[in-house]
């Protein structure tokens, strides 16, 4: 049977229970099925297909976190037909397809079992029973489906009982037999309230030239090329800690924000072991109410790193930190105690300095890029990188901020191991050549090649220059690398779309305001750069925007959907697409935080994926400190396609 796995964004971790017996406290079979389904009746083509009304099929889904044997299980109708003695097994988070009479019912999808016996076109009652005879799931009516269009009835919410109309919908995804998703994510399946399901690490290598990709949300691995299933539902913190723990000589760590205690503890431990730990941090504006608490928490953690395990400043176990603007110690005694910091912070000299145009007094414990003596740049710009270089061998980068909300969503979720944070990706690359390029960028901001930063030589933001190579061969694959500001990363993206995109472009983006990039995509889509003009070319565009920016007047989502913006500017003139593209507002439990464009996926035309921390905007390209990788590789691009398809279907899109 197929080992392809279903998008875990459609289930709650509350369903991942091993037993199928009626749980304690439940007396009703239907209640039990809703509470502890190890498997569910997931889709029913009770009307057959466009080829024949006899071509009925039924899909089961294993909602547990482990492989499930169906030997001894029964799927039967109340009236006795069909009555199917099940056999075989279904992998965790996978499908089991039953086709009536022969495997030709759906020619493009292999059946897991053939059965006989027809379904009525009016309200059959189906029971799914485990080997003990316990009813695991029940459907008591055809709540959805369409006999005219041959659209299957599909489960929209497996967290609810199958005897509720709210649990079902009519499929809107086209397939060869009408509308349905045999052995694929349901077109209307709802996202979970929290959690993400079991971790899948199918493709991880330690070899020189390895490019490992990790997603913290689901991936639709039925779209995987052979042997190329994506790594999904991954605890990115575990992956980062595993990589940091392998360091023997050096860690260069650039972080927009950090408040994960295990990561902080790991960095402290490596520094205590004699590893050179250098950290670039973003000095958020503590006066901004949106950042006040987060900024304070980050400063408390960074002070722990500055002090090291012995809590004494200036000893061998300290990490070394520089920021784009100086940081001052938190003086609140209770908060210091909560973070196990000494009550006395006078080992940091009290200083009065200029930060931007503001005179600031405090116990300065992290230096910033210096403008002049006792004068620093303001924290208004963002050191938005999230990367680590380990032992000059590995680069760990992506869209993920090293925060509780970024991965878990809340401290409660973190304590329970529930991954309900923002949607993210991480790419780690085993390449000394790429590591050297990232180290050059790091040291441009750090100001020196030693563990002691040089605040006078240091350059962040618009003061940086283009001083790194932009192409490197890694394991036979071309990888391009661009940094902001200075390298015109978004400009390179725009050029790539214009000159190298031949068949398709798919994207997931947090914030996109760059007009030139969207205009090049418009020309690919409908052969025109002009406002509200163009004819479809056959080039395929699909995309997702974070919901918070879907209706912003400057967002590329406005142009792509053919809407008239509420206002315009010189940089955002509202060049509308005459043929609205199938792009959507993301349907994630939290933010869609990726900055990913997939070019010519699953084609022979140089499949390429663009990833990293860079939002496609003026700030992302010309102001903030960012990094972007352009990876020319069919397998890596296909892994990003798997994750994209899961996000896209979850938002209401259709994969054909």
XYZ file of C-alpha atoms in Angstrom:
656
model
C 0.000 0.000 0.000
C 0.960 3.616 -0.345
C 3.090 5.067 2.428
C 2.218 8.589 1.461
C 1.213 10.658 4.430
C -1.666 13.040 4.916
C -1.316 16.686 5.905
C -1.303 16.715 9.684
C -2.706 20.211 9.732
C -6.072 18.507 9.508
C -6.023 16.814 12.875
C -5.875 17.507 16.537
C -3.274 15.809 18.653
C -6.161 14.902 20.933
C -6.986 12.195 18.375
C -3.606 10.525 18.505
C -4.599 7.842 20.962
C -3.576 4.230 20.743
C -6.720 2.406 21.876
C -9.967 1.933 20.045
C -12.117 0.809 22.950
C -14.745 3.078 24.468
C -12.818 5.425 26.777
C -13.589 5.661 30.438
C -16.292 8.232 31.076
C -18.061 7.623 27.750
C -21.135 5.449 27.532
C -22.255 6.271 24.032
C -20.530 4.690 21.052
C -20.814 7.882 19.010
C -19.198 9.910 21.784
C -16.409 7.381 21.983
C -15.794 7.461 18.266
C -15.508 11.227 18.277
C -13.141 11.167 21.246
C -10.730 8.368 20.404
C -10.825 7.483 16.716
C -7.756 5.579 15.675
C -9.321 5.400 12.234
C -12.229 7.138 10.562
C -14.385 6.814 7.488
C -12.860 9.735 5.651
C -14.446 9.877 2.197
C -17.293 8.045 0.430
C -18.003 8.071 -3.303
C -21.501 6.657 -2.786
C -22.554 7.919 -6.225
C -19.736 6.242 -8.165
C -17.739 8.103 -10.787
C -18.297 9.813 -14.120
C -17.318 6.511 -15.783
C -19.912 4.402 -13.965
C -22.268 4.618 -11.016
C -20.944 1.168 -10.050
C -17.427 2.566 -9.491
C -17.928 3.318 -5.816
C -15.039 3.761 -3.418
C -14.503 4.398 0.286
C -11.462 5.867 1.984
C -10.409 5.242 5.591
C -7.870 7.347 7.421
C -5.503 6.344 10.241
C -5.604 9.255 12.685
C -3.162 7.677 15.117
C 0.561 8.256 15.488
C 1.549 4.688 14.637
C 0.871 2.077 11.974
C -2.491 0.365 12.399
C -3.290 -3.255 11.550
C -6.782 -3.622 10.098
C -6.768 -7.417 10.316
C -10.061 -8.474 11.873
C -11.666 -5.056 11.367
C -15.003 -4.743 9.572
C -16.617 -1.974 7.564
C -20.265 -2.807 7.168
C -23.576 -1.232 6.293
C -26.534 -1.533 8.634
C -28.500 -3.352 5.930
C -25.653 -5.845 5.427
C -24.389 -4.642 2.034
C -21.566 -4.033 1.762
C -19.915 -5.986 4.571
C -16.161 -5.781 4.172
C -13.732 -7.902 6.184
C -10.704 -5.637 6.276
C -7.115 -6.826 6.120
C -3.691 -5.259 5.822
C -2.312 -2.221 7.562
C -2.301 1.538 7.180
C 0.613 3.755 8.164
C 0.294 6.543 10.693
C -1.481 9.584 9.258
C -2.191 7.693 6.040
C -5.100 6.489 3.902
C -6.615 3.095 3.127
C -8.529 3.032 -0.162
C -11.313 0.523 -0.826
C -12.439 0.202 -4.452
C -15.529 -1.731 -5.479
C -15.155 -4.811 -7.709
C -11.727 -4.008 -9.216
C -8.688 -1.763 -8.983
C -9.761 -0.011 -12.186
C -12.364 2.070 -10.328
C -9.731 4.800 -9.985
C -7.096 3.971 -12.563
C -4.519 6.448 -11.313
C -4.620 5.424 -7.636
C -3.850 1.931 -6.336
C -6.489 0.343 -4.123
C -5.501 -1.119 -0.768
C -8.412 -3.562 -0.861
C -11.113 -4.586 -3.350
C -14.649 -5.194 -2.060
C -18.065 -6.195 -3.379
C -21.515 -4.933 -2.506
C -23.143 -1.659 -3.522
C -23.965 1.457 -1.545
C -27.446 2.898 -1.752
C -27.928 6.424 -3.025
C -30.023 7.314 -0.005
C -28.683 7.430 3.500
C -26.830 4.235 4.208
C -25.567 3.679 7.742
C -21.938 2.542 7.879
C -20.050 1.185 10.885
C -16.293 0.839 11.181
C -15.511 -1.792 13.817
C -12.166 -2.839 15.213
C -11.054 -6.435 15.792
C -12.898 -6.548 19.136
C -16.163 -5.537 17.496
C -16.160 -2.044 18.983
C -17.616 0.654 16.731
C -14.709 3.016 16.073
C -16.557 5.314 13.666
C -20.072 5.621 12.250
C -21.770 7.434 9.391
C -25.561 7.486 9.532
C -26.467 9.550 6.472
C -25.152 10.856 3.167
C -24.710 14.370 4.509
C -22.850 15.510 1.399
C -21.777 14.480 -2.077
C -23.416 15.119 -5.442
C -24.784 12.462 -7.761
C -24.907 14.795 -10.765
C -21.293 15.954 -10.683
C -20.059 12.727 -9.045
C -18.572 14.636 -6.122
C -17.602 12.486 -3.144
C -18.728 13.101 0.433
C -15.615 14.003 2.404
C -14.832 14.454 6.076
C -14.254 18.099 6.998
C -13.578 17.529 10.695
C -12.256 14.233 12.042
C -12.279 15.629 15.571
C -16.096 15.412 15.487
C -18.404 12.423 15.230
C -19.222 11.018 11.802
C -22.921 11.214 12.633
C -22.907 15.012 12.522
C -23.691 16.897 9.320
C -21.058 19.450 10.347
C -18.384 16.763 9.908
C -18.991 16.386 6.184
C -18.783 18.360 2.962
C -18.908 17.867 -0.788
C -15.485 17.586 -2.400
C -14.421 20.444 -4.652
C -11.161 18.857 -5.862
C -11.285 17.477 -9.406
C -9.964 13.972 -10.141
C -10.461 11.541 -13.021
C -13.814 10.297 -11.699
C -15.440 13.625 -10.872
C -14.662 15.406 -7.624
C -12.819 13.724 -4.777
C -9.422 13.190 -3.196
C -8.681 9.449 -3.088
C -5.555 8.961 -0.945
C -4.984 12.719 -0.802
C -5.888 15.601 1.547
C -9.598 16.369 1.563
C -10.458 19.626 -0.157
C -12.376 21.059 2.816
C -10.671 19.424 5.781
C -10.454 21.826 8.718
C -7.242 22.789 10.467
C -6.726 21.666 14.068
C -7.382 23.946 17.011
C -3.843 23.200 18.167
C -1.034 20.733 17.823
C 0.264 19.129 14.683
C 0.712 15.381 15.068
C 3.611 13.002 14.866
C 7.005 14.046 13.576
C 8.221 12.603 10.299
C 11.949 12.696 9.529
C 12.291 10.837 6.254
C 15.203 12.635 4.608
C 18.103 13.719 6.820
C 21.775 13.346 5.926
C 25.051 14.183 7.651
C 27.074 13.785 4.458
C 29.170 16.599 3.034
C 26.957 18.462 0.568
C 23.740 17.530 2.384
C 20.816 19.964 2.240
C 18.276 19.060 4.924
C 14.871 20.748 4.912
C 12.544 20.786 7.926
C 8.944 22.007 8.194
C 7.187 22.520 11.526
C 3.762 22.010 9.939
C 2.338 19.300 7.717
C 3.371 18.271 4.228
C 1.358 16.502 1.541
C 3.827 13.720 0.874
C 1.634 12.065 -1.760
C 3.236 14.672 -4.040
C 6.762 13.478 -3.186
C 9.073 12.386 -5.955
C 10.450 8.888 -5.472
C 12.165 8.473 -2.096
C 11.864 12.188 -1.405
C 9.227 12.577 1.322
C 9.548 15.890 3.163
C 10.435 16.191 6.846
C 7.320 17.597 8.496
C 5.782 18.273 11.912
C 9.390 18.711 12.980
C 10.363 20.219 16.305
C 12.780 22.776 14.906
C 14.179 23.487 18.357
C 15.293 19.857 18.646
C 16.991 20.070 15.252
C 18.801 23.289 16.177
C 19.957 21.927 19.520
C 21.174 18.726 17.882
C 23.265 20.756 15.439
C 24.610 23.106 18.139
C 25.534 20.179 20.359
C 27.842 18.863 17.635
C 29.958 22.034 17.728
C 33.542 21.482 18.836
C 35.174 24.811 17.956
C 32.753 27.615 17.035
C 29.156 28.768 16.817
C 28.231 32.000 15.048
C 24.607 32.674 15.904
C 22.511 35.505 14.407
C 19.095 35.916 15.991
C 16.300 38.410 15.553
C 14.831 37.191 18.815
C 15.496 34.393 21.278
C 13.485 33.209 24.264
C 13.690 29.416 24.081
C 15.269 28.299 27.355
C 16.641 25.031 25.973
C 18.450 26.835 23.161
C 19.883 29.358 25.620
C 21.011 26.549 27.912
C 22.652 24.743 24.986
C 24.597 27.838 23.961
C 25.704 28.348 27.580
C 26.826 24.743 27.822
C 28.812 24.907 24.585
C 30.529 28.117 25.732
C 31.398 26.389 29.028
C 32.926 23.525 27.023
C 35.305 25.969 25.356
C 33.413 26.466 22.073
C 33.656 30.051 20.798
C 30.065 31.291 20.873
C 29.463 34.597 19.075
C 25.934 36.010 18.958
C 24.490 38.808 16.846
C 21.183 40.047 18.238
C 18.531 42.552 17.273
C 17.992 45.320 19.819
C 14.263 45.802 19.698
C 12.742 49.101 20.691
C 11.839 48.635 24.332
C 9.572 51.685 24.182
C 7.358 50.011 21.604
C 4.443 48.457 23.574
C 4.349 45.539 21.126
C 7.925 44.674 22.048
C 8.239 45.765 25.679
C 7.678 42.380 27.331
C 9.423 40.367 24.609
C 12.357 42.761 24.599
C 12.732 42.463 28.347
C 12.565 38.663 28.243
C 15.188 38.555 25.511
C 17.530 40.827 27.491
C 17.236 38.558 30.531
C 18.209 35.523 28.445
C 21.043 37.367 26.722
C 22.441 38.477 30.071
C 22.507 34.835 31.133
C 24.610 34.101 28.057
C 26.942 37.041 28.712
C 27.531 35.799 32.259
C 27.885 32.127 31.384
C 27.300 29.196 33.696
C 29.341 30.731 36.539
C 27.272 33.970 36.311
C 30.472 36.030 36.398
C 31.146 38.521 33.637
C 34.489 38.244 31.867
C 35.289 34.587 32.479
C 36.076 31.837 29.984
C 32.566 30.370 29.893
C 30.884 33.535 28.605
C 29.196 33.871 25.227
C 30.125 36.994 23.253
C 27.304 39.234 22.021
C 26.956 42.290 19.795
C 23.766 44.000 18.678
C 22.766 46.596 16.112
C 21.974 48.929 19.045
C 23.066 48.671 22.691
C 21.144 46.768 25.363
C 20.771 47.687 29.016
C 20.290 45.282 31.894
C 16.834 44.620 33.319
C 16.902 46.008 36.854
C 13.687 44.496 38.230
C 14.772 42.263 41.142
C 11.892 39.802 40.857
C 12.429 39.257 37.154
C 16.164 38.827 37.633
C 15.511 36.225 40.296
C 13.039 34.392 38.060
C 15.771 34.019 35.439
C 18.394 33.011 37.996
C 20.419 36.167 37.506
C 22.357 37.818 40.337
C 20.498 40.572 42.134
C 23.506 42.871 41.723
C 24.067 44.079 38.170
C 26.665 46.732 38.996
C 29.380 44.658 37.319
C 27.954 46.301 34.199
C 29.034 49.935 34.261
C 26.254 52.486 34.337
C 26.554 54.700 31.290
C 24.769 57.616 29.689
C 24.917 57.383 25.908
C 23.050 58.557 22.834
C 20.897 55.890 21.202
C 19.685 57.412 17.974
C 18.608 60.874 19.064
C 17.701 59.834 22.623
C 19.960 60.121 25.655
C 19.764 56.851 27.551
C 21.172 55.877 30.936
C 21.525 52.311 32.160
C 23.818 49.391 32.864
C 24.961 48.593 29.337
C 25.716 44.874 28.964
C 25.564 44.335 25.187
C 27.406 46.730 22.924
C 25.932 47.944 19.655
C 27.252 49.224 16.367
C 28.865 52.526 17.270
C 28.111 55.721 15.359
C 30.653 57.776 17.316
C 32.080 57.716 20.852
C 29.174 57.052 23.249
C 26.759 57.367 20.339
C 24.876 54.468 18.772
C 22.343 53.865 16.037
C 18.711 53.530 17.096
C 17.025 50.105 17.271
C 14.526 51.115 14.578
C 15.938 48.820 11.891
C 15.908 45.043 12.247
C 18.719 42.524 12.408
C 16.184 40.024 11.101
C 18.511 37.071 10.420
C 17.951 33.675 11.983
C 21.004 31.605 11.184
C 23.778 29.636 12.831
C 27.166 28.615 11.447
C 28.587 25.610 13.289
C 32.286 24.666 13.184
C 32.632 26.455 9.823
C 30.886 23.410 8.319
C 27.114 23.719 8.729
C 24.727 26.587 7.979
C 21.351 26.442 9.747
C 18.922 29.071 8.414
C 15.342 29.781 7.374
C 12.254 31.729 8.425
C 12.045 30.475 12.022
C 12.616 32.910 14.879
C 14.005 31.153 17.948
C 10.951 31.915 20.058
C 8.172 30.219 21.973
C 5.448 31.706 19.769
C 7.439 30.963 16.628
C 7.385 27.207 17.269
C 4.933 26.336 20.029
C 2.484 29.227 20.134
C 2.492 29.484 23.922
C 4.494 28.390 26.953
C 1.744 25.931 27.852
C 2.093 24.301 24.434
C 5.877 24.267 24.805
C 5.601 22.445 28.112
C 3.327 19.866 26.468
C 5.411 19.556 23.314
C 2.599 20.873 21.088
C 3.792 22.551 17.898
C 1.151 25.218 17.336
C 3.349 28.166 16.446
C 3.772 30.044 13.205
C 4.290 28.111 9.977
C 8.062 27.938 9.364
C 10.829 26.265 7.439
C 14.489 25.545 8.214
C 17.245 24.592 5.790
C 20.559 23.257 7.054
C 23.450 22.814 4.657
C 26.701 20.904 5.152
C 29.099 23.039 3.138
C 32.329 24.706 4.313
C 32.101 26.984 1.261
C 28.626 28.241 2.162
C 29.642 28.485 5.834
C 32.557 30.733 4.840
C 30.184 33.033 2.950
C 27.863 33.295 5.948
C 30.848 33.901 8.217
C 31.944 36.815 6.022
C 28.470 38.330 6.410
C 28.510 37.658 10.159
C 31.877 39.340 10.619
C 30.828 42.371 8.582
C 28.266 42.994 11.318
C 30.560 41.727 14.106
C 33.417 43.993 13.045
C 36.220 41.488 13.604
C 37.358 37.907 13.011
C 37.916 37.264 16.734
C 35.574 36.546 19.623
C 35.730 40.239 20.551
C 33.432 42.367 18.393
C 34.640 45.724 17.139
C 31.736 48.133 17.566
C 33.528 50.861 15.604
C 34.183 48.667 12.553
C 30.856 46.861 12.757
C 28.284 47.585 10.026
C 24.605 46.680 10.022
C 21.700 47.604 7.736
C 22.366 50.157 4.972
C 26.006 50.504 6.017
C 26.870 47.045 4.718
C 28.330 46.419 1.271
C 28.068 43.570 -1.225
C 31.201 41.632 -0.273
C 30.390 37.920 -0.659
C 30.252 35.432 -3.539
C 26.702 34.755 -4.704
C 26.994 31.251 -6.082
C 28.434 28.044 -4.702
C 28.197 24.392 -5.761
C 27.000 22.112 -2.968
C 26.788 18.385 -3.616
C 26.598 19.080 -7.325
C 23.777 21.596 -6.872
C 23.989 25.310 -7.563
C 23.037 27.385 -4.531
C 22.871 31.168 -4.675
C 23.140 33.300 -1.545
C 22.214 36.948 -1.030
C 22.222 39.164 2.036
C 20.305 42.322 2.846
C 20.919 45.048 2.771
C 23.432 45.606 -0.017
C 23.042 42.549 -2.273
C 19.627 43.329 -3.848
C 18.222 39.910 -2.981
C 14.678 40.721 -4.132
C 16.118 42.153 -7.333
C 17.753 38.780 -8.023
C 14.381 37.089 -7.357
C 12.752 39.419 -9.865
C 15.395 38.625 -12.471
C 14.990 34.909 -11.863
C 11.224 35.072 -12.418
C 11.712 37.144 -15.578
C 14.467 35.057 -17.177
C 14.287 31.554 -15.687
C 10.692 30.739 -14.694
C 9.172 28.731 -17.554
C 6.198 26.739 -16.287
C 5.076 27.584 -12.757
C 5.612 29.646 -9.634
C 4.131 28.868 -6.222
C 4.715 30.888 -3.092
C 4.025 31.270 0.618
C 4.796 34.736 1.890
C 4.423 36.658 5.119
C 4.696 40.158 3.608
C 5.028 41.107 -0.063
C 4.976 44.721 -1.243
C 7.688 44.742 -3.930
C 5.947 45.847 -7.132
C 8.632 44.858 -9.640
C 8.543 41.234 -8.486
C 4.760 40.955 -8.685
C 4.761 42.627 -12.107
C 7.192 40.067 -13.513
C 4.933 37.310 -12.240
C 1.942 39.084 -13.807
C 3.679 39.085 -17.173
C 4.352 35.356 -16.859
C 0.709 34.724 -15.908
C -1.068 36.849 -18.511
C 1.561 38.275 -20.849
C 1.193 41.921 -19.859
C 2.696 44.412 -17.450
C -0.231 46.805 -17.891
C -2.940 47.464 -15.321
C -5.992 45.215 -15.769
C -4.814 43.849 -19.114
C -3.602 40.468 -20.273
C -4.534 37.032 -21.580
C -3.690 33.808 -19.785
C -0.464 32.261 -21.046
C -0.670 28.815 -19.438
C 2.014 29.650 -16.884
C 0.789 28.357 -13.510
C 0.703 30.624 -10.456
C -0.525 29.609 -7.012
C 0.147 31.316 -3.714
C -0.654 32.056 -0.110
C -0.368 35.252 1.901
C -0.391 35.567 5.657
C -3.923 36.482 6.680
C -2.856 39.636 8.514
C -1.664 41.221 5.243
C -4.280 39.847 2.842
C -6.228 43.113 2.675
C -3.418 45.626 3.153
C -3.477 48.137 0.291
C 0.224 47.621 -0.452
C 0.102 43.811 -0.521
C 0.702 41.920 -3.766
C -2.476 39.996 -2.920
C -4.507 43.039 -3.993
C -3.016 43.101 -7.496
C -3.101 39.333 -7.995
C -6.801 39.109 -7.165
C -7.640 42.037 -9.448
C -8.819 44.326 -6.673
C -8.608 48.096 -6.608
C -6.427 49.268 -3.737
C -7.766 51.753 -1.212
C -4.705 53.890 -1.839
C -1.530 53.828 -3.928
C 2.034 55.093 -3.774
C 4.927 55.521 -6.158
C 6.260 52.114 -5.144
C 2.806 50.448 -5.088
C 0.780 51.752 -8.034
C -1.861 48.945 -7.923
C -1.236 47.221 -11.246
C -4.183 44.834 -11.219
C -4.221 41.391 -12.810
C -6.937 41.114 -15.448
C -7.200 37.385 -14.737
C -7.183 36.910 -10.953
C -4.755 34.213 -9.870
C -5.725 31.375 -7.494
C -4.030 32.914 -4.468
C -5.502 32.799 -0.971
C -5.317 34.128 2.519
C -3.624 31.382 4.539
C -5.725 29.281 6.898
C -3.147 28.611 9.608
C -3.719 28.544 13.350
C -1.131 31.319 13.626
C 1.040 33.216 11.147
C 2.167 32.000 7.763
C 5.755 33.065 8.365
C 7.600 31.577 5.377
C 9.178 33.604 2.599
C 9.297 30.925 -0.079
C 8.931 30.896 -3.855
C 9.005 27.636 -5.813
C 9.912 27.907 -9.496
C 9.260 25.203 -12.127
C 8.612 22.486 -9.561
C 8.426 18.924 -10.912
C 9.523 19.969 -14.391
C 12.694 19.528 -16.431
C 13.250 23.294 -16.409
C 15.700 23.791 -13.507
C 13.377 23.377 -10.479
C 14.386 26.064 -7.986
C 13.257 27.199 -4.549
C 13.902 30.560 -2.891
C 13.970 30.520 0.914
C 15.261 32.424 3.924
C 14.388 35.335 6.186
C 13.803 38.028 3.544
C 10.305 39.423 3.118
C 9.752 40.749 -0.394
C 9.592 44.398 0.567
C 11.638 47.601 0.684
C 12.662 46.950 4.278
C 13.424 43.293 3.600
C 15.634 44.135 0.642
C 17.245 47.490 1.475
C 17.057 48.128 5.238
C 16.976 45.007 7.401
C 19.759 42.453 7.849
C 18.496 39.329 6.053
C 19.667 36.241 4.194
C 18.251 34.426 1.178
C 19.129 31.111 -0.461
C 18.187 30.193 -4.032
C 18.536 26.419 -4.336
C 18.601 24.931 -7.840
C 17.668 21.321 -7.112
C 14.678 19.190 -8.116
C 14.532 17.160 -4.886
C 14.721 20.112 -2.488
C 12.200 22.033 -4.599
C 9.854 19.039 -4.532
C 10.044 18.906 -0.730
C 8.961 22.540 -0.565
C 6.176 21.725 -3.025
C 4.878 19.030 -0.673
C 4.666 21.537 2.171
C 3.151 24.184 -0.108
C 0.410 21.827 -1.286
C -0.588 21.063 2.306
C -0.830 24.780 3.114
C -2.633 25.520 -0.148
C -5.329 22.879 0.263
C -5.801 23.959 3.877
C -6.532 27.487 2.611
C -9.145 26.282 0.120
C -6.973 25.841 -2.945
C -7.276 22.909 -5.332
C -4.308 20.874 -6.584
C -4.998 19.408 -10.016
